[in-house]
CSV table of C-alpha atoms in Angstrom, one decimal:
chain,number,residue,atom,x,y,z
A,1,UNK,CA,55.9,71.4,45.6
A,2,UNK,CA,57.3,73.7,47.8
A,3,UNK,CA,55.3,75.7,50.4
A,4,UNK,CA,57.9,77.6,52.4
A,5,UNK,CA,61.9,78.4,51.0
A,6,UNK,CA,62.6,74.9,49.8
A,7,UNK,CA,60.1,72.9,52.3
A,8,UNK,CA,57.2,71.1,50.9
A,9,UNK,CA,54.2,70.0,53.0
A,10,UNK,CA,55.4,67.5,55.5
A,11,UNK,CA,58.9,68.7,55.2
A,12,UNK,CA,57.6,71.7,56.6
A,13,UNK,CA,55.7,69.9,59.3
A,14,UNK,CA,58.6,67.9,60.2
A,15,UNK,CA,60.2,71.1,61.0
A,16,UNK,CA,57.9,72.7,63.9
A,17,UNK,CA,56.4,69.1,64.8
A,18,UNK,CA,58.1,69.2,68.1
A,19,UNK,CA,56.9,65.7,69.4
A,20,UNK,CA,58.0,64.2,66.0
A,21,UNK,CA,62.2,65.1,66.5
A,22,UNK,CA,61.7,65.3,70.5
A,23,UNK,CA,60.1,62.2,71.9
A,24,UNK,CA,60.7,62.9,75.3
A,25,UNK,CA,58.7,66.3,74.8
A,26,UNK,CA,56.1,65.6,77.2
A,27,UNK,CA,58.4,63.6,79.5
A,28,UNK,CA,60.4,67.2,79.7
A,29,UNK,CA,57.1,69.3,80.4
A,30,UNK,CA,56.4,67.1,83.1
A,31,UNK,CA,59.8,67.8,84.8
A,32,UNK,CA,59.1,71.3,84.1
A,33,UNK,CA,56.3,70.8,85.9
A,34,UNK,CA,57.9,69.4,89.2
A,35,UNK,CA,60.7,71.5,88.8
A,36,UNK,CA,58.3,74.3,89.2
A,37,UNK,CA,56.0,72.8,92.0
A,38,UNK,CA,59.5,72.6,94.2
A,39,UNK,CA,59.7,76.7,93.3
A,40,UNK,CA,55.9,76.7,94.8
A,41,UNK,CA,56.6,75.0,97.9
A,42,UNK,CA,59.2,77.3,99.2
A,43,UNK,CA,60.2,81.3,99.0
A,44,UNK,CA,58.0,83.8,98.6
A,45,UNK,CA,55.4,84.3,95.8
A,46,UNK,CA,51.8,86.0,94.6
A,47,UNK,CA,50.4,83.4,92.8
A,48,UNK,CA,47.6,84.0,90.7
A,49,UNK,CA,47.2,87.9,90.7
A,50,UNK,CA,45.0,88.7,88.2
A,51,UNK,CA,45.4,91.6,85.4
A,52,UNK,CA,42.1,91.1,83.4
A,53,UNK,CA,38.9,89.4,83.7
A,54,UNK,CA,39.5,86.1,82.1
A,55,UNK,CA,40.6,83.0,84.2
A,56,UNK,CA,43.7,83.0,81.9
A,57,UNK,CA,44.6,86.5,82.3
A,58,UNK,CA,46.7,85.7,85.5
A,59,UNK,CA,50.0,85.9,86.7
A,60,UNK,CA,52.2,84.3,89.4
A,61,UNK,CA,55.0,86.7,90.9
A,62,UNK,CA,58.2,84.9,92.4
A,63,UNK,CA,60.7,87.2,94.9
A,64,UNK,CA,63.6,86.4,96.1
A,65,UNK,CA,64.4,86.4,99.7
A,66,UNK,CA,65.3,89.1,100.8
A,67,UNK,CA,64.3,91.6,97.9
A,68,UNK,CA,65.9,94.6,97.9
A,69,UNK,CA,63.8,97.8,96.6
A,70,UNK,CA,64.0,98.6,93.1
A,71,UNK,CA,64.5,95.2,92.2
A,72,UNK,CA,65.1,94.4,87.8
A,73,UNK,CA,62.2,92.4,87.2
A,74,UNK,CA,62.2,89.4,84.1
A,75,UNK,CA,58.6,89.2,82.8
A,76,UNK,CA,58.7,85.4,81.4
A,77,UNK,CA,56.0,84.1,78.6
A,78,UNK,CA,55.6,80.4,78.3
A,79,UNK,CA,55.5,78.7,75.0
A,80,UNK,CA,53.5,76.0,73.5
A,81,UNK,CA,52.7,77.8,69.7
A,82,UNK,CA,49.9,79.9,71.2
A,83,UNK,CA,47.6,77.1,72.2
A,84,UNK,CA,49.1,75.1,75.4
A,85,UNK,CA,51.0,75.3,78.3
A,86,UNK,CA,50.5,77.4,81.2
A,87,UNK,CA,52.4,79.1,84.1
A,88,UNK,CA,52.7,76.6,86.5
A,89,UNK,CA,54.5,74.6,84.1
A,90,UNK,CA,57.5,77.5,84.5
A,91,UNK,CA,58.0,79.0,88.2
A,92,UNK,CA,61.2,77.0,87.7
A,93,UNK,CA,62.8,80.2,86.0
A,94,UNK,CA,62.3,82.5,88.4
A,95,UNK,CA,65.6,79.9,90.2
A,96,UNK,CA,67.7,81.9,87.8
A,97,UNK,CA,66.2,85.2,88.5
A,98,UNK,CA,66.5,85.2,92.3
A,99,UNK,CA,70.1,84.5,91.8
A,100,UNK,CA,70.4,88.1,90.5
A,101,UNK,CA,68.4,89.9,93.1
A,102,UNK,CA,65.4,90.1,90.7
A,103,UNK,CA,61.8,89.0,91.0
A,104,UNK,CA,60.0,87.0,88.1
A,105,UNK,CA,56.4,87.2,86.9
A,106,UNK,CA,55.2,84.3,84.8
A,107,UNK,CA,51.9,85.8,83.2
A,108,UNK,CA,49.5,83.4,81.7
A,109,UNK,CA,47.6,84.0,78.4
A,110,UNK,CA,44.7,83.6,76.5
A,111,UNK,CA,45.0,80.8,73.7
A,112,UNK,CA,44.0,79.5,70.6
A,113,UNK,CA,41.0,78.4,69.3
A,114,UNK,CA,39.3,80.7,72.0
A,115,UNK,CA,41.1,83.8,71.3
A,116,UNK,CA,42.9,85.7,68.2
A,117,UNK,CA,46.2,86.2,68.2
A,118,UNK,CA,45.6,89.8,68.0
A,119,UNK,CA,43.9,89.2,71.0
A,120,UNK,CA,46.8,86.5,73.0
A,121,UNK,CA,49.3,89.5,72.2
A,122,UNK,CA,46.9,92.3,73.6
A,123,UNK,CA,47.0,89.6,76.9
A,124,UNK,CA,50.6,89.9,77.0
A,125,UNK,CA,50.7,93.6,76.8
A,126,UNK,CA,48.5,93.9,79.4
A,127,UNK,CA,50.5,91.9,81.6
A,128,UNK,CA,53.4,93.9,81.2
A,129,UNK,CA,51.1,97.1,81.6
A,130,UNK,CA,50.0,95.6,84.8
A,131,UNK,CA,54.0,95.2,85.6
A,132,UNK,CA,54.6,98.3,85.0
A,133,UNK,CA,51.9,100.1,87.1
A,134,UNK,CA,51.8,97.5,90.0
A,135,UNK,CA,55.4,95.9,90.3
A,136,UNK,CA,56.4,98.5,92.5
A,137,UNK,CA,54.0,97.4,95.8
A,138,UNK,CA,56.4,94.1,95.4
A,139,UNK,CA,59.3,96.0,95.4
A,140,UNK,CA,60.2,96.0,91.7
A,141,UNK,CA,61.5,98.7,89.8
A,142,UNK,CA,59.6,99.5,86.7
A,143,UNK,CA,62.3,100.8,84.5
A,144,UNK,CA,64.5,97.6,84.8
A,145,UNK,CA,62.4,95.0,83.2
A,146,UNK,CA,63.6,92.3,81.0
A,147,UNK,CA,61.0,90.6,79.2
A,148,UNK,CA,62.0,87.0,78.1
A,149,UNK,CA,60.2,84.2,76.3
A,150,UNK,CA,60.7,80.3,74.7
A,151,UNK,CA,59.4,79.4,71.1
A,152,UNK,CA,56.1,81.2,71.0
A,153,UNK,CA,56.5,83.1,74.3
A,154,UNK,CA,59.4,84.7,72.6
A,155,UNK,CA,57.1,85.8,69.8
A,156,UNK,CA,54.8,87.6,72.5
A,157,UNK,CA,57.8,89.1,74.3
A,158,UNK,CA,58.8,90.9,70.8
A,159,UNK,CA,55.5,92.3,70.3
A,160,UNK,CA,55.5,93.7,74.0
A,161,UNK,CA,58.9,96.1,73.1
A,162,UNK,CA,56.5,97.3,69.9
A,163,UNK,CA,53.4,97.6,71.7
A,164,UNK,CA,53.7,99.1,74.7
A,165,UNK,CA,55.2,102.3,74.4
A,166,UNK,CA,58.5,102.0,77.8
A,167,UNK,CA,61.9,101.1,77.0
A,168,UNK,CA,62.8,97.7,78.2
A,169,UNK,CA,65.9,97.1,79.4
A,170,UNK,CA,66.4,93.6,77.5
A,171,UNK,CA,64.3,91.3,75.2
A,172,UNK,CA,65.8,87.9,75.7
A,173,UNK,CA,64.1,85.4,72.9
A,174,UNK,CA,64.7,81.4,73.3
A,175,UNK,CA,63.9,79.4,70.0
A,176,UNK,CA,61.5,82.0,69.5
A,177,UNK,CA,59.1,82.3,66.5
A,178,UNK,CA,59.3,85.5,64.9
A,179,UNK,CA,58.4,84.7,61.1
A,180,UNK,CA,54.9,83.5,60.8
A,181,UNK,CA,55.1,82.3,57.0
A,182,UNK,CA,56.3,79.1,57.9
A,183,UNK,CA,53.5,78.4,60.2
A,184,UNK,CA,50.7,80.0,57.8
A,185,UNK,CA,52.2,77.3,55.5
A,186,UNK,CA,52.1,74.7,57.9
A,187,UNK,CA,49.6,71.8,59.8
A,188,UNK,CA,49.7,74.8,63.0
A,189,UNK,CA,47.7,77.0,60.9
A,190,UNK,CA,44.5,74.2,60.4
A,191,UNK,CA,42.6,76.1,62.9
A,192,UNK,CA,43.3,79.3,60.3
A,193,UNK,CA,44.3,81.3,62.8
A,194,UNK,CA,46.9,83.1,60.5
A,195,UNK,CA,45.2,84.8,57.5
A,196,UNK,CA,46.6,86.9,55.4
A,197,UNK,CA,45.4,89.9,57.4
A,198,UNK,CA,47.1,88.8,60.3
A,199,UNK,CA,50.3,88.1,58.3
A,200,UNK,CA,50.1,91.7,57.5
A,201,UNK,CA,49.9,92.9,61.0
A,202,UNK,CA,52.8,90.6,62.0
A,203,UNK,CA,55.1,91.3,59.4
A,204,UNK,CA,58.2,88.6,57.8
A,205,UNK,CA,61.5,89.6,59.9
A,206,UNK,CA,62.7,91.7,57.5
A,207,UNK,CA,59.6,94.2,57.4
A,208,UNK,CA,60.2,94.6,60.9
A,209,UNK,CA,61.9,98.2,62.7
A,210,UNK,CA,64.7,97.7,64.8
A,211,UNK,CA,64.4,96.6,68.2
A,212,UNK,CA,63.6,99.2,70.6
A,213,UNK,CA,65.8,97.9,73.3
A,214,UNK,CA,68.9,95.4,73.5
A,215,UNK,CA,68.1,91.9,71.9
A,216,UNK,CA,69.5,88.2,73.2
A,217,UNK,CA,68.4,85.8,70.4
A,218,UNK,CA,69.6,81.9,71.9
A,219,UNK,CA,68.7,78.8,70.4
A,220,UNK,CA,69.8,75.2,70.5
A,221,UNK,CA,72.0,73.5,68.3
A,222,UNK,CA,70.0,70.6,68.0
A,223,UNK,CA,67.3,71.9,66.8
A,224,UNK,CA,66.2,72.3,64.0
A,225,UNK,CA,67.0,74.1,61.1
A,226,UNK,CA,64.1,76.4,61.0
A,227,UNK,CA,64.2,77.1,64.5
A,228,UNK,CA,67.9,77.5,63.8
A,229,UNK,CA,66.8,80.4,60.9
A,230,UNK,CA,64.3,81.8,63.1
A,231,UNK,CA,66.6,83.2,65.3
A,232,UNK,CA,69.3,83.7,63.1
A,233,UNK,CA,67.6,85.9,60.8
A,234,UNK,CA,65.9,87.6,63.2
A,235,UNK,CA,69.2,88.8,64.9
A,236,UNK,CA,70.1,90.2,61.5
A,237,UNK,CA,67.6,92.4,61.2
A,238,UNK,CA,67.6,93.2,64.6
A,239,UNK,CA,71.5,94.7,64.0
A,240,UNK,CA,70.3,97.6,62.2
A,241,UNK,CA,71.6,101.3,63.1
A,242,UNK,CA,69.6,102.2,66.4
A,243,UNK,CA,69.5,98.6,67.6
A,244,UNK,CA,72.1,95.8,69.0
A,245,UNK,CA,71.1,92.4,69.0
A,246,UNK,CA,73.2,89.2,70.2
A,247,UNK,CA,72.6,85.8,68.8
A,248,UNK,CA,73.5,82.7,70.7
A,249,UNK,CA,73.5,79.0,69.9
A,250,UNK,CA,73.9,76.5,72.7
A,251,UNK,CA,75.4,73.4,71.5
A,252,UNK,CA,73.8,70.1,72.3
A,253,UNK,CA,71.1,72.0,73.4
A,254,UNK,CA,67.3,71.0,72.1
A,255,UNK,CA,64.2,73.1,72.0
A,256,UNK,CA,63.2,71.5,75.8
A,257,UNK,CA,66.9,71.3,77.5
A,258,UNK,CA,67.8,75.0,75.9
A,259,UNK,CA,64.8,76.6,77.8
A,260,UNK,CA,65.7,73.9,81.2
A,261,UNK,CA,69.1,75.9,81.7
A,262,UNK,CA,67.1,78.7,83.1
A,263,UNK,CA,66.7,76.1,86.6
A,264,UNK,CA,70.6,76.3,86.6
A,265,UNK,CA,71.9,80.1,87.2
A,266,UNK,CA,75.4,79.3,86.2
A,267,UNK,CA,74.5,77.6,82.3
A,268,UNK,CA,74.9,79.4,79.4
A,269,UNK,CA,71.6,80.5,79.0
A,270,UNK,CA,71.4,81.3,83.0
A,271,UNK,CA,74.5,83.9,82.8
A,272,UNK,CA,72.8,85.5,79.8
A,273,UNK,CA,69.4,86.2,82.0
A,274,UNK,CA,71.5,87.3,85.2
A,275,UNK,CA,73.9,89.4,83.4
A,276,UNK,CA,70.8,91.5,82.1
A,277,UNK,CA,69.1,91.7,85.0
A,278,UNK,CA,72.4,93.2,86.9
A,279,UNK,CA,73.0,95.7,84.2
């Protein structure tokens, strides 16, 4: 019996079970992980700056040398559906970033079981609030921030250009997860962290307003197809009059090497970061 479109049960699973098609998953996190300790041991950086009271509600700030005043500033939210990962895993973007003259803040979050989603997407606006009213002491510009995200992370980013009333300059969305009813339907949702009031609150795609600034949906080619429909879909309700949205797939590239690119400036996925931070 189908749960979701024409998934049943474990089809479903098989679809967001990352470990199941990617093997080398953790393998990849871990090299995250290093790549993003070689980040801490050189340049300049804030690490740790608080913008609430919870030990999670931190956030590392990366500058390039040199950094000019009024720097564009890409506010970066890890992934890990809500409930893993954390910063340190990711200082390895801000590589890309720097290339552009731009600084990088990589803002931890509150996560499941221990907190809502309602409340993980409050987290992430008040990171970016905190951007907003304190990024200029590190000489960043407010008003040219691109807020960027992988798989869950881009969910977060997406609610930020809703729920904090600036104009971004970009919204940049990697395998993100913008339709929840896949994941209400699936083994993600055991906890019950999506009810049906929470579906409500985070509407399908298509219930969704047109982006209030310029989107860049990217996703791998090898990934799969739900992923694949997640940003797809998303782009194409994104293109409604008032908005412009870009969708992207990167050949070859899986849910863990599409979000790597961002250590290299000149990849695919690299050029699409810089170009929007040197608008």
């Amino acid at each position: 019996m189908s749960v979701f479109l024409e998934y049943d049960c474990a089809a479903l699973d098989a679809q967001y079970f990352v470990r199941g098609y990617l093997p080398e998953w953790d393998d990849k996190i871990q090299e995250f992980k290093a790549l993003s300790a070689t980040r801490h041991a050189v340049g300049r950086m804030h690490l740790d700056l608080p913008y609430g009271d919870h030990p999670r509600q931190k956030m590392d700030v990366f500058l390039p040398e040199n950094v000019r005043p009024d720097a564009s500033v890409l506010v970066f939210f890890h992934g890990g559906y809500w409930r893993m990962m954390d910063k340190s895993q990711f200082g390895f973007v801000a590589v890309t970033a720097e290339v552009a003259g731009a600084i990088t803040v990589v803002p931890n979050y509150r996560l499941l079981p221990d907190a809502s989603l309602e409340q993980i997407i409050e987290d992430a606006c008040d990171a970016v609030r905190w951007v907003l009213g304190n990024i200029a002491q590190y000489s960043g510009d407010p008003g040219k921030i691109v807020l960027c995200g992988h798989s869950a992370g881009a969910q977060l980013a997406a609610q930020v250009t809703t729920h904090v009333g600036r104009q971004f300059r970009a919204m940049i969305g990697i395998s993100g997860i913008y339709d929840l009813r896949p994941i209400a339907a699936s083994f993600l949702n055991e906890i019950g962290f999506l009810d049906a009031g929470t579906l409500q609150k985070f509407p399908a795609p298509e219930a969704v307003s047109a982006l209030p600034c310029c989107g860049e949906l990217v996703f791998g080619g090898a990934e799969p197809e739900e992923l694949s429909r997640q940003s797809s879909e998303q782009a194409t309700y994104w293109k409604r009059p008032g908005s412009t949205s870009t969708l992207t797939c990167i050949h070859d590239a899986n849910h863990a090497t599409v979000v790597e690119q961002l250590k290299d400036p000149s990849s695919q996925l690299g050029q699409i970061v810089t170009k929007k931070l040197t608008l």
